Tab-separated table of C-alpha atoms in Angstrom:
chain	number	residue	atom	x	y	z
A	1	UNK	CA	-13.403	-14.715	-0.351
A	2	UNK	CA	-13.550	-14.179	3.401
A	3	UNK	CA	-10.976	-11.894	5.005
A	4	UNK	CA	-9.619	-12.025	8.546
A	5	UNK	CA	-7.202	-9.548	10.098
A	6	UNK	CA	-5.112	-10.725	13.002
A	7	UNK	CA	-2.678	-9.378	15.565
A	8	UNK	CA	0.505	-11.370	15.931
A	9	UNK	CA	2.795	-11.555	18.946
A	10	UNK	CA	4.457	-8.229	18.107
A	11	UNK	CA	1.284	-6.150	18.419
A	12	UNK	CA	2.347	-4.891	21.839
A	13	UNK	CA	5.488	-3.333	20.364
A	14	UNK	CA	3.428	-0.451	18.987
A	15	UNK	CA	3.298	1.169	22.389
A	16	UNK	CA	0.717	3.599	23.726
A	17	UNK	CA	-0.975	4.226	20.380
A	18	UNK	CA	-2.171	0.583	20.207
A	19	UNK	CA	-3.423	0.200	23.768
A	20	UNK	CA	-7.041	1.036	22.936
A	21	UNK	CA	-7.240	-0.519	19.453
A	22	UNK	CA	-5.927	-3.402	17.353
A	23	UNK	CA	-2.838	-2.622	15.299
A	24	UNK	CA	-4.849	-2.792	12.071
A	25	UNK	CA	-6.910	0.173	13.290
A	26	UNK	CA	-3.833	2.410	13.343
A	27	UNK	CA	-3.716	4.986	10.563
A	28	UNK	CA	-1.035	5.243	7.903
A	29	UNK	CA	-1.750	7.279	4.811
A	30	UNK	CA	-5.419	8.011	4.397
A	31	UNK	CA	-6.739	4.780	5.910
A	32	UNK	CA	-6.320	2.064	8.478
A	33	UNK	CA	-5.264	-1.345	7.176
A	34	UNK	CA	-8.800	-2.629	7.781
A	35	UNK	CA	-10.311	0.142	5.667
A	36	UNK	CA	-7.786	-0.463	2.905
A	37	UNK	CA	-8.377	-4.218	2.818
A	38	UNK	CA	-12.148	-4.078	2.888
A	39	UNK	CA	-12.153	-1.484	0.114
A	40	UNK	CA	-10.058	-3.779	-2.022
A	41	UNK	CA	-11.824	-7.075	-1.351
A	42	UNK	CA	-15.316	-5.612	-1.049
A	43	UNK	CA	-15.772	-8.237	1.658
A	44	UNK	CA	-19.233	-8.516	3.168
A	45	UNK	CA	-18.007	-10.993	5.759
A	46	UNK	CA	-14.843	-10.307	7.675
A	47	UNK	CA	-13.234	-11.394	10.892
A	48	UNK	CA	-10.788	-9.954	13.385
A	49	UNK	CA	-8.488	-11.690	15.834
A	50	UNK	CA	-7.335	-9.267	18.510
A	51	UNK	CA	-5.806	-9.244	21.978
A	52	UNK	CA	-8.401	-10.606	24.407
A	53	UNK	CA	-8.875	-7.367	26.318
A	54	UNK	CA	-9.782	-5.532	23.082
A	55	UNK	CA	-12.448	-8.003	21.956
A	56	UNK	CA	-15.440	-6.479	23.771
A	57	UNK	CA	-14.935	-2.917	22.564
A	58	UNK	CA	-14.084	-4.077	19.045
A	59	UNK	CA	-17.309	-6.103	18.807
A	60	UNK	CA	-19.186	-3.054	20.002
A	61	UNK	CA	-17.562	-0.769	17.410
A	62	UNK	CA	-17.907	-3.254	14.530
A	63	UNK	CA	-20.977	-5.445	15.154
A	64	UNK	CA	-20.804	-6.714	11.569
A	65	UNK	CA	-17.440	-8.376	12.218
A	66	UNK	CA	-16.733	-11.761	13.717
A	67	UNK	CA	-14.241	-11.234	16.548
A	68	UNK	CA	-11.975	-13.970	17.934
A	69	UNK	CA	-14.243	-16.665	16.491
A	70	UNK	CA	-11.997	-19.582	15.522
A	71	UNK	CA	-14.962	-21.801	14.644
A	72	UNK	CA	-15.874	-19.460	11.820
A	73	UNK	CA	-12.544	-20.226	10.154
A	74	UNK	CA	-13.599	-23.864	9.756
A	75	UNK	CA	-16.487	-22.994	7.426
A	76	UNK	CA	-14.814	-21.515	4.342
A	77	UNK	CA	-11.385	-20.537	2.984
A	78	UNK	CA	-10.190	-17.279	4.547
A	79	UNK	CA	-7.427	-14.857	3.644
A	80	UNK	CA	-5.526	-14.178	6.882
A	81	UNK	CA	-3.794	-10.795	6.858
A	82	UNK	CA	-1.233	-9.669	9.424
A	83	UNK	CA	-2.479	-6.446	11.026
A	84	UNK	CA	1.024	-4.924	10.859
A	85	UNK	CA	1.272	-5.232	7.067
A	86	UNK	CA	1.243	-2.105	4.904
A	87	UNK	CA	0.619	-3.550	1.438
A	88	UNK	CA	1.286	-1.758	-1.815
A	89	UNK	CA	-1.755	-1.401	-4.119
A	90	UNK	CA	-0.320	-4.156	-6.297
A	91	UNK	CA	0.119	-6.575	-3.400
A	92	UNK	CA	-3.534	-7.310	-2.651
A	93	UNK	CA	-4.539	-8.469	-6.155
A	94	UNK	CA	-1.445	-10.685	-6.175
A	95	UNK	CA	-2.630	-12.897	-3.275
A	96	UNK	CA	-2.854	-16.557	-4.330
A	97	UNK	CA	-4.305	-19.477	-2.372
A	98	UNK	CA	-1.209	-21.677	-2.684
A	99	UNK	CA	1.198	-18.963	-1.519
A	100	UNK	CA	2.249	-17.351	1.717
A	101	UNK	CA	3.452	-13.761	1.572
A	102	UNK	CA	6.392	-13.069	3.873
A	103	UNK	CA	8.492	-10.081	4.874
A	104	UNK	CA	11.720	-10.822	6.766
A	105	UNK	CA	10.484	-14.329	7.645
A	106	UNK	CA	7.223	-12.953	9.092
A	107	UNK	CA	3.906	-13.986	7.561
A	108	UNK	CA	2.101	-11.043	5.962
A	109	UNK	CA	-0.767	-13.095	4.515
A	110	UNK	CA	-1.877	-16.591	3.636
A	111	UNK	CA	-5.111	-18.291	2.609
A	112	UNK	CA	-6.320	-20.659	5.334
A	113	UNK	CA	-8.073	-23.881	4.397
A	114	UNK	CA	-10.983	-24.754	6.743
A	115	UNK	CA	-9.300	-28.047	7.667
A	116	UNK	CA	-6.261	-26.141	8.921
A	117	UNK	CA	-8.236	-23.864	11.235
A	118	UNK	CA	-8.037	-26.323	14.127
A	119	UNK	CA	-4.304	-25.683	14.339
A	120	UNK	CA	-4.963	-22.104	15.391
A	121	UNK	CA	-6.811	-23.255	18.495
A	122	UNK	CA	-4.245	-25.851	19.584
A	123	UNK	CA	-1.042	-23.803	19.697
A	124	UNK	CA	-0.057	-20.177	19.880
A	125	UNK	CA	-1.165	-18.123	16.899
A	126	UNK	CA	2.345	-17.315	15.664
A	127	UNK	CA	3.554	-20.919	15.937
A	128	UNK	CA	0.458	-22.267	14.166
A	129	UNK	CA	0.818	-19.807	11.305
A	130	UNK	CA	4.471	-20.742	10.897
A	131	UNK	CA	3.492	-24.418	10.735
A	132	UNK	CA	0.796	-23.757	8.102
A	133	UNK	CA	3.100	-21.454	6.141
A	134	UNK	CA	5.595	-24.271	5.627
A	135	UNK	CA	3.015	-26.031	3.436
A	136	UNK	CA	2.819	-23.059	1.039
A	137	UNK	CA	5.088	-21.590	-1.591
A	138	UNK	CA	6.910	-18.620	-0.074
A	139	UNK	CA	6.731	-15.328	-1.997
A	140	UNK	CA	7.896	-11.852	-0.947
A	141	UNK	CA	4.938	-9.717	0.163
A	142	UNK	CA	5.095	-6.251	-1.376
A	143	UNK	CA	5.014	-3.487	1.200
A	144	UNK	CA	6.293	-3.144	4.764
A	145	UNK	CA	5.622	-4.515	8.213
A	146	UNK	CA	5.073	-1.979	10.979
A	147	UNK	CA	7.264	-2.818	13.963
A	148	UNK	CA	7.228	0.341	16.082
A	149	UNK	CA	5.100	3.520	16.241
A	150	UNK	CA	7.639	5.603	14.323
A	151	UNK	CA	7.348	3.258	11.336
A	152	UNK	CA	3.866	4.644	10.709
A	153	UNK	CA	5.293	8.160	10.586
A	154	UNK	CA	8.178	7.132	8.319
A	155	UNK	CA	5.868	5.503	5.772
A	156	UNK	CA	3.032	8.030	5.971
A	157	UNK	CA	4.136	10.372	3.128
A	158	UNK	CA	4.552	7.517	0.641
A	159	UNK	CA	1.336	5.856	1.822
A	160	UNK	CA	-0.615	9.092	1.313
A	161	UNK	CA	0.663	9.290	-2.259
A	162	UNK	CA	-0.069	5.596	-2.828
A	163	UNK	CA	-3.636	5.873	-1.511
A	164	UNK	CA	-4.228	8.860	-3.772
A	165	UNK	CA	-3.030	7.012	-6.872
A	166	UNK	CA	-5.202	4.039	-5.951
A	167	UNK	CA	-8.374	6.139	-5.536
A	168	UNK	CA	-7.589	8.950	-7.953
A	169	UNK	CA	-10.358	8.193	-10.468
A	170	UNK	CA	-13.056	7.980	-7.788
A	171	UNK	CA	-12.135	11.036	-5.700
A	172	UNK	CA	-14.340	14.165	-5.836
A	173	UNK	CA	-13.081	17.152	-7.824
A	174	UNK	CA	-14.760	20.229	-6.408
A	175	UNK	CA	-13.127	23.492	-7.501
A	176	UNK	CA	-11.614	25.721	-4.786
A	177	UNK	CA	-12.766	29.331	-4.620
A	178	UNK	CA	-11.155	32.028	-6.777
A	179	UNK	CA	-9.136	33.357	-3.845
A	180	UNK	CA	-7.717	29.943	-2.921
A	181	UNK	CA	-4.185	29.486	-4.283
A	182	UNK	CA	-3.404	26.072	-5.782
A	183	UNK	CA	0.278	25.355	-6.440
A	184	UNK	CA	1.354	22.435	-8.572
A	185	UNK	CA	-0.810	20.077	-10.653
A	186	UNK	CA	-4.521	20.708	-10.104
A	187	UNK	CA	-5.161	17.000	-10.670
A	188	UNK	CA	-3.278	16.353	-7.405
A	189	UNK	CA	-5.937	18.199	-5.400
A	190	UNK	CA	-9.181	16.534	-4.299
A	191	UNK	CA	-11.808	18.559	-2.438
A	192	UNK	CA	-15.147	17.095	-1.394
A	193	UNK	CA	-18.055	19.317	-2.520
A	194	UNK	CA	-19.274	19.638	1.077
A	195	UNK	CA	-15.924	20.983	2.344
A	196	UNK	CA	-15.664	24.726	3.053
A	197	UNK	CA	-12.454	26.570	2.168
A	198	UNK	CA	-12.071	30.248	3.008
A	199	UNK	CA	-10.247	32.755	0.797
A	200	UNK	CA	-6.479	33.101	1.292
A	201	UNK	CA	-5.864	29.387	1.759
A	202	UNK	CA	-2.868	27.792	-0.038
A	203	UNK	CA	-3.037	24.220	-1.358
A	204	UNK	CA	0.516	23.228	-2.333
A	205	UNK	CA	0.441	20.016	-4.390
A	206	UNK	CA	3.925	20.365	-5.887
A	207	UNK	CA	5.377	17.526	-3.795
A	208	UNK	CA	2.295	15.350	-3.426
A	209	UNK	CA	-1.508	15.208	-3.369
A	210	UNK	CA	-3.750	17.271	-1.115
A	211	UNK	CA	-7.098	15.685	-0.213
A	212	UNK	CA	-9.870	17.317	1.800
A	213	UNK	CA	-12.742	15.131	2.952
A	214	UNK	CA	-16.459	15.741	3.418
A	215	UNK	CA	-17.524	18.477	5.808
A	216	UNK	CA	-13.995	19.750	6.462
A	217	UNK	CA	-13.575	23.490	7.069
A	218	UNK	CA	-10.342	25.293	6.234
A	219	UNK	CA	-9.986	28.791	7.687
A	220	UNK	CA	-8.227	31.664	5.941
A	221	UNK	CA	-4.419	31.851	6.136
A	222	UNK	CA	-4.071	28.067	6.344
A	223	UNK	CA	-1.420	26.378	4.207
A	224	UNK	CA	-1.561	22.690	3.233
A	225	UNK	CA	1.476	20.999	1.700
A	226	UNK	CA	1.046	17.623	0.014
A	227	UNK	CA	1.118	14.837	0.463
A	228	UNK	CA	-1.478	15.412	3.173
A	229	UNK	CA	-5.050	14.507	3.997
A	230	UNK	CA	-7.728	16.342	5.999
A	231	UNK	CA	-10.437	14.018	7.305
A	232	UNK	CA	-14.174	14.492	7.390
A	233	UNK	CA	-15.548	17.324	9.530
A	234	UNK	CA	-12.108	18.432	10.676
A	235	UNK	CA	-11.556	22.170	11.138
A	236	UNK	CA	-8.253	23.915	10.483
A	237	UNK	CA	-7.616	27.331	12.036
A	238	UNK	CA	-4.788	29.367	10.480
A	239	UNK	CA	-2.749	26.166	10.383
A	240	UNK	CA	0.557	25.395	8.673
A	241	UNK	CA	0.264	21.751	7.621
A	242	UNK	CA	3.582	20.460	6.297
A	243	UNK	CA	3.951	17.513	3.933
A	244	UNK	CA	3.456	13.962	5.151
A	245	UNK	CA	0.593	14.769	7.517
A	246	UNK	CA	-2.686	12.924	8.042
A	247	UNK	CA	-5.453	14.669	9.966
A	248	UNK	CA	-8.208	12.197	10.788
A	249	UNK	CA	-11.916	12.884	11.200
A	250	UNK	CA	-13.399	15.503	13.539
A	251	UNK	CA	-10.128	17.142	14.584
A	252	UNK	CA	-9.616	20.792	15.539
A	253	UNK	CA	-6.203	21.901	14.343
A	254	UNK	CA	-4.066	25.027	14.495
A	255	UNK	CA	-0.351	25.806	14.604
A	256	UNK	CA	2.366	23.961	12.678
A	257	UNK	CA	2.262	20.222	11.995
A	258	UNK	CA	4.895	18.251	10.096
A	259	UNK	CA	4.861	14.571	9.069
A	260	UNK	CA	2.436	13.581	11.807
A	261	UNK	CA	-0.733	11.535	12.159
A	262	UNK	CA	-3.720	12.798	14.125
A	263	UNK	CA	-5.772	9.642	14.374
A	264	UNK	CA	-9.124	11.387	14.756
A	265	UNK	CA	-11.066	13.400	17.366
A	266	UNK	CA	-7.892	15.264	18.363
A	267	UNK	CA	-8.005	18.824	19.628
A	268	UNK	CA	-4.934	20.888	18.759
A	269	UNK	CA	-6.676	24.186	18.267
A	270	UNK	CA	-3.893	26.575	19.262
A	271	UNK	CA	-0.401	27.477	18.102
A	272	UNK	CA	2.459	25.099	18.834
A	273	UNK	CA	4.626	22.705	16.817
A	274	UNK	CA	3.874	18.998	16.353
A	275	UNK	CA	6.390	17.029	14.307
A	276	UNK	CA	6.910	13.341	13.411
A	277	UNK	CA	4.293	12.315	15.959
A	278	UNK	CA	1.201	10.112	16.339
A	279	UNK	CA	-1.667	11.450	18.442
A	280	UNK	CA	-4.588	9.225	19.459
A	281	UNK	CA	-8.284	10.152	19.804
A	282	UNK	CA	-9.599	12.429	22.536
A	283	UNK	CA	-6.204	13.986	23.177
A	284	UNK	CA	-6.310	17.701	23.931
A	285	UNK	CA	-3.071	19.613	23.361
A	286	UNK	CA	-3.183	22.889	25.246
A	287	UNK	CA	-2.062	26.189	23.769
A	288	UNK	CA	1.615	26.263	22.717
A	289	UNK	CA	2.121	22.561	23.408
A	290	UNK	CA	5.228	21.751	21.372
A	291	UNK	CA	7.452	18.759	20.769
A	292	UNK	CA	11.030	18.365	19.602
A	293	UNK	CA	11.590	15.918	16.728
A	294	UNK	CA	15.335	16.399	16.164
A	295	UNK	CA	18.245	16.234	18.601
A	296	UNK	CA	20.827	19.007	18.580
A	297	UNK	CA	23.598	16.564	17.636
A	298	UNK	CA	21.494	14.908	14.877
A	299	UNK	CA	21.978	11.488	16.439
A	300	UNK	CA	19.488	8.615	16.396
A	301	UNK	CA	16.487	9.072	18.695
A	302	UNK	CA	15.571	6.548	21.413
A	303	UNK	CA	11.954	6.186	22.520
A	304	UNK	CA	10.969	4.734	25.930
A	305	UNK	CA	8.211	2.218	25.132
A	306	UNK	CA	6.813	0.761	28.371
A	307	UNK	CA	9.867	2.292	30.025
A	308	UNK	CA	12.432	0.494	27.851
A	309	UNK	CA	14.543	2.763	25.650
A	310	UNK	CA	14.302	1.595	22.022
A	311	UNK	CA	16.645	3.008	19.405
A	312	UNK	CA	14.445	4.158	16.522
A	313	UNK	CA	17.321	4.252	14.056
A	314	UNK	CA	15.969	7.611	12.891
A	315	UNK	CA	17.060	11.174	13.540
A	316	UNK	CA	13.515	12.565	13.181
A	317	UNK	CA	11.141	11.248	15.852
A	318	UNK	CA	8.590	13.239	17.811
A	319	UNK	CA	6.105	11.986	20.387
A	320	UNK	CA	3.478	9.240	20.644
A	321	UNK	CA	0.455	10.125	22.739
A	322	UNK	CA	-2.238	7.680	23.888
A	323	UNK	CA	-5.987	8.229	24.085
A	324	UNK	CA	-7.645	10.782	26.398
A	325	UNK	CA	-4.384	12.458	27.453
A	326	UNK	CA	-4.521	16.207	28.164
A	327	UNK	CA	-1.694	18.740	28.152
A	328	UNK	CA	-1.784	22.183	29.732
A	329	UNK	CA	-0.575	25.431	28.211
A	330	UNK	CA	3.091	25.533	27.236
A	331	UNK	CA	3.839	21.802	27.539
A	332	UNK	CA	7.234	20.941	25.992
A	333	UNK	CA	7.858	17.336	24.917
A	334	UNK	CA	11.388	16.074	24.372
A	335	UNK	CA	12.542	14.240	21.254
A	336	UNK	CA	11.164	10.690	21.185
A	337	UNK	CA	8.603	10.961	24.001
A	338	UNK	CA	6.087	8.232	24.833
A	339	UNK	CA	2.914	9.271	26.671
A	340	UNK	CA	0.322	6.722	27.711
A	341	UNK	CA	-3.456	6.884	27.842
A	342	UNK	CA	-5.387	9.247	30.115
A	343	UNK	CA	-2.339	11.175	31.328
A	344	UNK	CA	-2.580	14.720	32.651
A	345	UNK	CA	0.382	16.945	31.850
A	346	UNK	CA	1.009	20.182	33.730
A	347	UNK	CA	4.331	21.676	32.575
A	348	UNK	CA	7.015	23.042	34.827
A	349	UNK	CA	8.705	25.428	32.415
A	350	UNK	CA	11.160	22.825	31.095
A	351	UNK	CA	11.207	19.674	28.962
A	352	UNK	CA	8.812	17.022	30.223
A	353	UNK	CA	9.824	13.437	31.105
A	354	UNK	CA	10.219	11.337	27.937
A	355	UNK	CA	8.340	8.428	29.504
A	356	UNK	CA	4.903	9.214	30.906
A	357	UNK	CA	3.101	5.940	31.729
A	358	UNK	CA	-0.642	5.587	31.310
A	359	UNK	CA	-2.716	7.364	33.992
A	360	UNK	CA	0.299	9.227	35.351
A	361	UNK	CA	0.317	12.945	35.996
A	362	UNK	CA	3.127	15.326	35.270
A	363	UNK	CA	2.780	17.872	38.022
A	364	UNK	CA	4.986	20.941	37.558
A	365	UNK	CA	7.403	18.835	35.515
A	366	UNK	CA	7.542	15.798	37.852
A	367	UNK	CA	5.836	12.421	37.506
A	368	UNK	CA	3.302	11.630	40.239
A	369	UNK	CA	0.791	8.811	40.714
A	370	UNK	CA	-2.027	10.624	42.497
A	371	UNK	CA	-4.887	9.870	40.145
A	372	UNK	CA	-8.648	10.094	40.476
A	373	UNK	CA	-9.812	7.632	37.822
A	374	UNK	CA	-13.481	8.398	38.392
A	375	UNK	CA	-12.937	12.070	37.747
A	376	UNK	CA	-10.911	11.300	34.617
A	377	UNK	CA	-13.714	9.124	33.278
A	378	UNK	CA	-16.141	11.991	33.806
A	379	UNK	CA	-13.787	14.270	31.864
A	380	UNK	CA	-13.691	11.716	29.060
A	381	UNK	CA	-17.491	11.561	28.969
A	382	UNK	CA	-17.703	15.333	28.788
A	383	UNK	CA	-15.097	15.592	26.015
A	384	UNK	CA	-16.746	12.885	23.920
A	385	UNK	CA	-20.227	14.335	24.336
A	386	UNK	CA	-18.969	17.605	22.818
A	387	UNK	CA	-18.415	15.675	19.568
A	388	UNK	CA	-21.638	13.705	19.760
A	389	UNK	CA	-19.948	10.536	21.042
A	390	UNK	CA	-20.404	8.430	24.168
A	391	UNK	CA	-18.053	6.659	26.549
A	392	UNK	CA	-19.702	3.250	26.658
A	393	UNK	CA	-19.541	0.818	29.596
A	394	UNK	CA	-17.334	-1.470	27.476
A	395	UNK	CA	-14.882	1.353	26.826
A	396	UNK	CA	-14.858	2.202	30.511
A	397	UNK	CA	-14.054	-1.412	31.363
A	398	UNK	CA	-11.146	-1.331	28.892
A	399	UNK	CA	-9.823	1.853	30.492
A	400	UNK	CA	-10.097	0.328	33.964
A	401	UNK	CA	-8.249	-2.747	32.714
A	402	UNK	CA	-5.359	-0.581	31.511
A	403	UNK	CA	-5.392	1.373	34.766
A	404	UNK	CA	-4.592	-1.805	36.682
A	405	UNK	CA	-2.272	-3.218	34.011
A	406	UNK	CA	-0.103	-0.073	34.000
A	407	UNK	CA	0.274	0.196	37.786
A	408	UNK	CA	3.726	-1.428	37.905
A	409	UNK	CA	4.997	0.614	34.957
A	410	UNK	CA	3.835	3.814	36.704
A	411	UNK	CA	5.508	2.853	39.958
A	412	UNK	CA	8.826	2.045	38.258
A	413	UNK	CA	8.789	5.243	36.182
A	414	UNK	CA	8.027	7.428	39.190
A	415	UNK	CA	10.735	5.703	41.252
A	416	UNK	CA	13.301	6.254	38.488
A	417	UNK	CA	12.341	9.912	38.253
A	418	UNK	CA	12.864	10.422	41.983
A	419	UNK	CA	16.206	8.582	41.906
A	420	UNK	CA	17.702	10.974	39.395
A	421	UNK	CA	20.336	13.260	40.782
A	422	UNK	CA	19.578	16.984	40.862
A	423	UNK	CA	20.551	18.823	37.737
A	424	UNK	CA	23.869	20.682	38.070
A	425	UNK	CA	23.757	24.450	38.346
A	426	UNK	CA	24.656	26.424	35.248
A	427	UNK	CA	28.428	26.819	35.070
A	428	UNK	CA	29.338	30.301	33.884
A	429	UNK	CA	32.806	31.362	32.771
A	430	UNK	CA	35.385	32.086	35.456
A	431	UNK	CA	36.411	35.653	36.082
């Protein structure tokens, strides 16, 4: 059976973390949705339907995939899967051709007949799917739909545990060294034989599984609390990794991290706290960069996505940082911050603006628009080359597209910042 992942009209609601990738390439648990689906179906042929501006870079990254090719859908039955769906392990085997899986009236999956494919080219994707869905038997789709960036963080601990149960029999079982402390069930710990773990490391699997992928290196005095996952070739330096954390491939990590997702190729080498956050590739968090993930009054946290404050409905929300953003030493992010792609953050000794649009600079605590894109691209090339990667012309074109697309958002955010009244002086007690 052919498989096709698609982005629906709500893909843009996932904010800065989905600007450089389709929503089904976002990480939750150990995998992206694409990785999870292809593992299950074993599909040799698969398709992707993404926002137009992402098509070129996605074809480049996955040449084996058919991207935005509607004609291909006319050749054989295809399982269409919503890129925002987080299925349970039981949900995928339950897919039937005569059914449509729905969550809150949104299509999570359906099997498309070749004769129906023409409908997807004649109307908007969401409307066409709704029309096709009405010809199927509706069944509840097991799992959740991701609506906003913080949903990935909320579901990450359970998804880590679910992925572990799904793969448990096939995961490697290398023994840690004699001076590595393992707490909880040893069967909840998976260590790839090529991983290196120093003495005086603690693997705490009492609350969930701990998995360490190929080529990872864990330095002495690091503590890992499950459920958590350390991706391939990531290095941890005296880190305190709290439960519910995913560290993707080729990251450099130190300090304290709680219930966060480091997508991959993230540099957080130094001390500093990161909590309930999602950090995209090629972000560098300078020494002592720290975020708040809980308000002092324990109220619900609002997050400014594209400048619009969205109530998360949660009391524990950190920050969401787009690709290639850099922070300087001592940067302090407020609860529920949204930072776009290729931002440069220089702190001013106080909490940073909660909304930092793509390609903006925070200069001594204030938003400014003075930006040398050429120089930033050179920085990106240098950072990627240090990990054996290349900034391709297609990726550069995508970055330049976002630079123009975000110009109005930057202007509005900077204007709002300048309109704010000066902060009142500290009022001491009268004498």
